[in-house]
Short mmCIF file of C-alpha atoms in Angstrom, two decimals:
data_model
loop_
_atom_site.label_atom_id
_atom_site.label_comp_id
_atom_site.label_asym_id
_atom_site.label_seq_id
_atom_site.Cartn_x
_atom_site.Cartn_y
_atom_site.Cartn_z
CA UNK A 1 0.00 0.00 0.00
CA UNK A 2 1.22 3.51 -0.85
CA UNK A 3 0.88 6.19 1.79
CA UNK A 4 1.05 9.90 1.12
CA UNK A 5 2.97 12.24 3.36
CA UNK A 6 0.55 14.50 5.18
CA UNK A 7 0.28 17.95 3.57
CA UNK A 8 1.79 20.78 5.57
CA UNK A 9 -1.46 22.15 7.00
CA UNK A 10 0.16 23.34 10.22
CA UNK A 11 -1.81 21.15 12.58
CA UNK A 12 -0.83 21.66 16.23
CA UNK A 13 2.28 19.74 17.24
CA UNK A 14 4.08 19.34 20.54
CA UNK A 15 5.95 22.47 21.56
CA UNK A 16 8.98 21.60 23.67
CA UNK A 17 9.07 25.17 24.95
CA UNK A 18 6.24 24.02 27.21
CA UNK A 19 8.79 21.90 29.09
CA UNK A 20 11.25 24.75 29.51
CA UNK A 21 8.56 27.16 30.72
CA UNK A 22 6.33 24.89 32.84
CA UNK A 23 8.93 22.53 34.27
CA UNK A 24 12.41 23.99 34.04
CA UNK A 25 11.43 27.68 34.32
CA UNK A 26 14.20 28.76 31.96
CA UNK A 27 14.35 30.43 28.57
CA UNK A 28 13.69 28.22 25.54
CA UNK A 29 16.66 26.51 23.92
CA UNK A 30 18.35 28.60 21.23
CA UNK A 31 17.97 26.81 17.90
CA UNK A 32 20.18 27.86 14.95
CA UNK A 33 18.53 28.49 11.59
CA UNK A 34 20.41 27.19 8.54
CA UNK A 35 19.96 27.63 4.82
CA UNK A 36 18.80 24.57 2.83
CA UNK A 37 21.57 21.98 2.43
CA UNK A 38 23.25 20.92 -0.77
CA UNK A 39 22.35 17.31 -1.46
CA UNK A 40 24.62 14.50 -2.55
CA UNK A 41 22.71 12.51 -5.19
CA UNK A 42 21.48 9.11 -4.07
CA UNK A 43 22.29 7.01 -7.13
CA UNK A 44 20.68 3.70 -6.17
CA UNK A 45 17.06 2.79 -5.47
CA UNK A 46 16.15 2.21 -1.84
CA UNK A 47 15.43 -1.46 -2.54
CA UNK A 48 19.05 -1.86 -3.69
CA UNK A 49 20.70 0.43 -1.14
CA UNK A 50 22.86 -0.51 1.82
CA UNK A 51 21.49 1.64 4.62
CA UNK A 52 23.55 2.68 7.60
CA UNK A 53 22.07 3.77 10.92
CA UNK A 54 23.30 6.58 13.16
CA UNK A 55 21.52 7.02 16.50
CA UNK A 56 22.09 9.65 19.18
CA UNK A 57 20.48 7.76 22.07
CA UNK A 58 23.87 6.55 23.33
CA UNK A 59 23.08 2.88 22.76
CA UNK A 60 25.98 0.61 23.71
CA UNK A 61 26.70 -2.87 25.04
CA UNK A 62 28.07 -3.85 28.48
CA UNK A 63 31.49 -4.79 27.06
CA UNK A 64 31.87 -1.35 25.46
CA UNK A 65 33.05 1.77 27.27
CA UNK A 66 30.13 3.90 28.37
CA UNK A 67 29.89 7.31 26.73
CA UNK A 68 29.77 10.53 28.75
CA UNK A 69 26.41 12.24 29.15
CA UNK A 70 27.40 15.49 27.40
CA UNK A 71 29.92 16.65 24.79
CA UNK A 72 31.32 13.21 24.08
CA UNK A 73 32.40 13.16 20.44
CA UNK A 74 33.24 9.46 20.49
CA UNK A 75 30.93 6.78 19.13
CA UNK A 76 30.30 3.07 19.47
CA UNK A 77 29.87 0.49 16.72
CA UNK A 78 26.85 -1.76 17.22
CA UNK A 79 27.01 -5.03 15.24
CA UNK A 80 23.87 -5.95 13.31
CA UNK A 81 24.01 -9.53 14.54
CA UNK A 82 23.97 -8.57 18.21
CA UNK A 83 20.45 -8.53 19.58
CA UNK A 84 18.91 -5.98 21.91
CA UNK A 85 18.56 -8.02 25.09
CA UNK A 86 21.70 -6.47 26.59
CA UNK A 87 21.72 -3.02 25.00
CA UNK A 88 22.13 -0.06 27.37
CA UNK A 89 21.60 3.67 26.91
CA UNK A 90 24.17 6.23 28.03
CA UNK A 91 21.92 9.20 27.23
CA UNK A 92 20.34 10.27 30.52
CA UNK A 93 17.52 12.43 29.12
CA UNK A 94 14.17 11.91 30.91
CA UNK A 95 12.56 10.66 27.70
CA UNK A 96 14.90 7.67 27.69
CA UNK A 97 11.95 5.88 29.34
CA UNK A 98 10.61 5.05 25.87
CA UNK A 99 13.88 3.38 24.82
CA UNK A 100 14.11 1.49 28.10
CA UNK A 101 10.66 0.07 27.37
CA UNK A 102 11.69 -0.94 23.83
CA UNK A 103 15.16 -0.17 22.43
CA UNK A 104 13.79 -0.25 18.86
CA UNK A 105 12.10 3.13 19.29
CA UNK A 106 15.53 4.82 19.46
CA UNK A 107 17.91 2.16 18.11
CA UNK A 108 15.76 0.41 15.46
CA UNK A 109 18.06 -2.51 14.80
CA UNK A 110 15.26 -5.10 14.57
CA UNK A 111 13.23 -2.78 12.37
CA UNK A 112 16.02 -2.41 9.83
CA UNK A 113 16.66 -6.15 9.75
CA UNK A 114 12.94 -6.63 9.03
CA UNK A 115 13.05 -4.03 6.24
CA UNK A 116 15.98 -5.88 4.71
CA UNK A 117 14.12 -9.17 4.94
CA UNK A 118 10.99 -7.70 3.31
CA UNK A 119 12.99 -6.08 0.49
CA UNK A 120 12.24 -2.49 1.45
CA UNK A 121 15.99 -1.81 1.62
CA UNK A 122 18.78 -3.71 -0.08
CA UNK A 123 20.78 -4.34 3.07
CA UNK A 124 21.19 -3.09 6.62
CA UNK A 125 24.83 -2.19 7.21
CA UNK A 126 27.11 -4.44 9.27
CA UNK A 127 27.29 -1.96 12.15
CA UNK A 128 25.30 1.00 13.40
CA UNK A 129 26.99 4.05 14.87
CA UNK A 130 25.81 5.31 18.25
CA UNK A 131 26.56 8.58 20.03
CA UNK A 132 25.15 10.57 22.92
CA UNK A 133 23.74 13.51 21.04
CA UNK A 134 23.83 16.01 23.89
CA UNK A 135 26.67 17.88 22.18
CA UNK A 136 27.46 21.55 21.73
CA UNK A 137 31.01 21.23 20.39
CA UNK A 138 29.63 21.74 16.92
CA UNK A 139 32.80 22.65 15.04
CA UNK A 140 34.60 19.50 16.21
CA UNK A 141 31.47 17.48 15.46
CA UNK A 142 31.35 18.70 11.86
CA UNK A 143 35.06 18.76 11.04
CA UNK A 144 36.42 15.84 13.08
CA UNK A 145 33.64 13.40 13.98
CA UNK A 146 31.76 13.56 10.67
CA UNK A 147 34.78 12.51 8.55
CA UNK A 148 35.45 9.57 10.89
CA UNK A 149 31.83 8.48 10.73
CA UNK A 150 31.86 8.73 6.94
CA UNK A 151 34.98 6.57 6.80
CA UNK A 152 33.26 3.92 8.94
CA UNK A 153 30.16 3.86 6.75
CA UNK A 154 32.07 3.86 3.49
CA UNK A 155 34.07 0.86 4.65
CA UNK A 156 30.69 -0.90 5.03
CA UNK A 157 29.57 0.07 1.52
CA UNK A 158 26.77 2.31 2.80
CA UNK A 159 24.72 4.22 0.21
CA UNK A 160 22.41 6.09 2.60
CA UNK A 161 22.60 6.90 6.33
CA UNK A 162 19.43 7.09 8.43
CA UNK A 163 20.01 9.59 11.26
CA UNK A 164 17.77 9.23 14.32
CA UNK A 165 17.96 12.15 16.80
CA UNK A 166 16.76 11.41 20.34
CA UNK A 167 16.38 14.46 22.61
CA UNK A 168 15.97 18.19 21.78
CA UNK A 169 19.72 18.85 21.97
CA UNK A 170 20.24 15.77 19.77
CA UNK A 171 18.13 17.38 17.07
CA UNK A 172 20.72 20.16 16.78
CA UNK A 173 23.80 17.94 16.94
CA UNK A 174 22.30 15.31 14.63
CA UNK A 175 21.27 18.04 12.18
CA UNK A 176 24.81 19.39 12.09
CA UNK A 177 26.23 15.90 11.67
CA UNK A 178 23.79 14.96 8.89
CA UNK A 179 24.53 18.18 7.01
CA UNK A 180 28.29 17.64 7.40
CA UNK A 181 28.08 14.06 6.10
CA UNK A 182 25.93 15.13 3.16
CA UNK A 183 28.30 17.96 2.25
CA UNK A 184 31.18 15.46 2.25
CA UNK A 185 29.49 13.12 -0.19
CA UNK A 186 27.40 10.67 1.88
CA UNK A 187 23.60 10.89 1.43
CA UNK A 188 21.56 11.05 4.64
CA UNK A 189 17.96 11.10 5.79
CA UNK A 190 16.60 11.95 9.26
CA UNK A 191 13.53 11.05 11.31
CA UNK A 192 12.67 14.02 13.53
CA UNK A 193 10.08 14.54 16.26
CA UNK A 194 10.54 18.27 16.95
CA UNK A 195 9.27 20.36 14.07
CA UNK A 196 10.77 23.68 15.17
CA UNK A 197 14.22 22.16 15.52
CA UNK A 198 14.02 20.31 12.23
CA UNK A 199 12.78 23.32 10.29
CA UNK A 200 15.63 25.37 11.69
CA UNK A 201 18.49 22.87 11.15
CA UNK A 202 17.11 21.59 7.80
CA UNK A 203 18.81 18.17 7.80
CA UNK A 204 18.82 16.58 4.33
CA UNK A 205 15.79 14.46 3.35
CA UNK A 206 14.24 14.89 6.80
CA UNK A 207 10.74 13.82 7.76
CA UNK A 208 8.67 14.79 10.78
CA UNK A 209 6.86 12.30 13.01
CA UNK A 210 4.34 13.85 15.42
CA UNK A 211 5.22 11.46 18.25
CA UNK A 212 6.83 12.03 21.64
CA UNK A 213 10.42 13.17 21.53
CA UNK A 214 12.36 10.04 22.52
CA UNK A 215 10.20 7.73 20.38
CA UNK A 216 11.27 8.65 16.82
CA UNK A 217 10.69 5.15 15.42
CA UNK A 218 7.28 4.33 16.86
CA UNK A 219 5.52 3.24 20.03
CA UNK A 220 7.25 0.72 22.28
CA UNK A 221 6.41 -2.92 21.55
CA UNK A 222 4.59 -2.13 18.31
CA UNK A 223 6.95 -3.75 15.76
CA UNK A 224 4.54 -3.54 12.81
CA UNK A 225 3.98 0.17 13.38
CA UNK A 226 7.72 0.70 13.81
CA UNK A 227 8.39 -0.96 10.44
CA UNK A 228 5.73 1.15 8.75
CA UNK A 229 7.11 4.37 10.23
CA UNK A 230 10.74 3.75 9.32
CA UNK A 231 9.86 2.53 5.82
CA UNK A 232 7.67 5.59 5.29
CA UNK A 233 10.40 7.90 6.59
CA UNK A 234 12.99 6.44 4.23
CA UNK A 235 10.76 6.56 1.16
CA UNK A 236 9.27 9.95 1.90
CA UNK A 237 12.63 11.49 2.78
CA UNK A 238 14.12 10.27 -0.48
CA UNK A 239 11.14 11.58 -2.44
CA UNK A 240 11.40 14.97 -0.73
CA UNK A 241 15.05 15.15 -1.76
CA UNK A 242 14.24 14.86 -5.46
CA UNK A 243 14.11 17.97 -7.58
CA UNK A 244 10.36 17.51 -8.06
CA UNK A 245 9.78 16.53 -4.43
CA UNK A 246 7.97 18.57 -1.81
CA UNK A 247 5.60 18.22 1.05
CA UNK A 248 2.59 17.79 -1.16
CA UNK A 249 4.28 15.60 -3.75
CA UNK A 250 6.38 13.32 -1.58
CA UNK A 251 4.86 9.87 -1.55
CA UNK A 252 5.79 6.74 0.32
CA UNK A 253 6.82 4.57 -2.56
CA UNK A 254 8.63 7.14 -4.68
CA UNK A 255 12.16 5.99 -5.40
CA UNK A 256 15.32 8.00 -5.58
CA UNK A 257 18.16 7.45 -7.96
CA UNK A 258 19.75 9.52 -10.67
CA UNK A 259 16.68 11.77 -10.77
CA UNK A 260 17.59 13.27 -7.41
CA UNK A 261 18.98 16.76 -7.75
CA UNK A 262 22.29 17.82 -6.28
CA UNK A 263 20.49 20.69 -4.61
CA UNK A 264 16.76 21.01 -3.99
CA UNK A 265 14.34 23.19 -2.06
CA UNK A 266 14.17 21.87 1.47
CA UNK A 267 10.85 20.52 2.72
CA UNK A 268 9.72 18.70 5.86
CA UNK A 269 7.02 16.12 5.07
CA UNK A 270 4.87 14.98 7.98
CA UNK A 271 4.52 11.21 8.29
CA UNK A 272 0.88 9.98 8.42
CA UNK A 273 0.93 8.24 11.81
CA UNK A 274 -0.67 8.96 15.18
CA UNK A 275 0.50 7.90 18.61
CA UNK A 276 -3.13 7.13 19.50
CA UNK A 277 -5.40 6.00 16.65
CA UNK A 278 -8.20 8.27 17.89
CA UNK A 279 -5.91 11.30 17.76
CA UNK A 280 -5.83 11.78 21.54
CA UNK A 281 -2.76 13.83 22.46
CA UNK A 282 -2.49 12.87 26.11
CA UNK A 283 1.06 11.78 25.38
CA UNK A 284 2.08 15.44 25.48
CA UNK A 285 1.32 15.53 29.20
CA UNK A 286 3.29 12.29 29.60
CA UNK A 287 6.39 13.91 28.08
CA UNK A 288 6.02 16.95 30.34
CA UNK A 289 5.58 14.68 33.37
CA UNK A 290 8.75 12.74 32.53
CA UNK A 291 10.71 15.98 32.61
CA UNK A 292 8.90 17.18 35.75
CA UNK A 293 9.74 14.01 37.70
CA UNK A 294 13.36 14.12 36.56
CA UNK A 295 13.66 17.80 37.47
CA UNK A 296 12.31 17.21 40.97
CA UNK A 297 14.40 14.13 41.70
CA UNK A 298 17.59 14.31 39.63
CA UNK A 299 17.81 17.64 37.85
CA UNK A 300 19.46 16.03 34.84
CA UNK A 301 18.30 18.50 32.20
CA UNK A 302 19.38 21.67 33.98
CA UNK A 303 22.69 20.06 34.98
CA UNK A 304 23.39 19.08 31.38
CA UNK A 305 22.28 22.47 30.10
CA UNK A 306 24.95 24.16 32.19
CA UNK A 307 27.68 22.18 30.38
CA UNK A 308 26.75 23.51 26.94
CA UNK A 309 28.69 26.69 26.30
CA UNK A 310 28.81 26.91 22.51
CA UNK A 311 25.85 28.33 20.61
CA UNK A 312 25.32 28.41 16.86
CA UNK A 313 22.42 30.86 16.70
CA UNK A 314 23.55 34.08 15.05
CA UNK A 315 26.57 32.60 13.30
CA UNK A 316 24.99 29.86 11.21
CA UNK A 317 26.16 31.00 7.78
CA UNK A 318 29.76 31.51 8.83
CA UNK A 319 29.72 28.14 10.61
CA UNK A 320 28.29 26.38 7.54
CA UNK A 321 31.04 27.82 5.36
CA UNK A 322 33.84 27.22 7.86
CA UNK A 323 32.78 23.67 8.69
CA UNK A 324 31.38 22.62 5.30
CA UNK A 325 27.88 21.75 6.42
#
């Protein structure tokens, strides 16, 4: 069945500023606004492509060194043949509760193996790359980490990288990383859950899922829905990256290939899925409550916020030129 990306009719979506005002009582996070990216053509159809996965949830295994909670530019390689029974998450954001309930919502390893088996993608890469995306060392991220990540993926024969940001800060770091990889010749696509952040960063071939931040690949323990969401994100993102793509014209089922332009107008298609089938948005209160409980007991968010000193807002164009993203 072919699904159409939802037209951009500006339906209400979750505003993370509600968390900063109601729970943290601080000013909203500064989000840099970039120009549309230059795309690297995706020259193979999705059904023939080797797809790599980059997650910012800090997924790792017990025999790997744990990543730091903020500004850790290192990454871990997660083998495709290692199941999720032992996976851990180094990212300490309050919305990690969704990933603890089902790792596939933030590290969709099983989902990608299913998509390979069903022929949606050609192959899922040998290893995923995992980072803790609470990063504000943006210049090092773009000029040092991105080239290393590209080298890893190219050694695996990757044609397209699916980038999955986790928390609000991740949406900025992952956007910078996706743009840097694209500018250096590796096509990317991103599944985002914060519209304001995505529209500002403009990661290549991005789609928007109106789900809780922290659950970018579907509801916990809903494998069929997770497969549908990730497949739709890949197909719609590729379609939006074509020269004739766009929010209204991007369809789940459109293929990429040589028709994709090297540079295209940036759009953000909305994926046609709801957290609750009846449209109930009670999950917004759940997200706010997760932050409220954390703030009262642990104070993780405010503690992490104090470690981020670098800001991009106001110097986006110079940064993009200097760091090639």
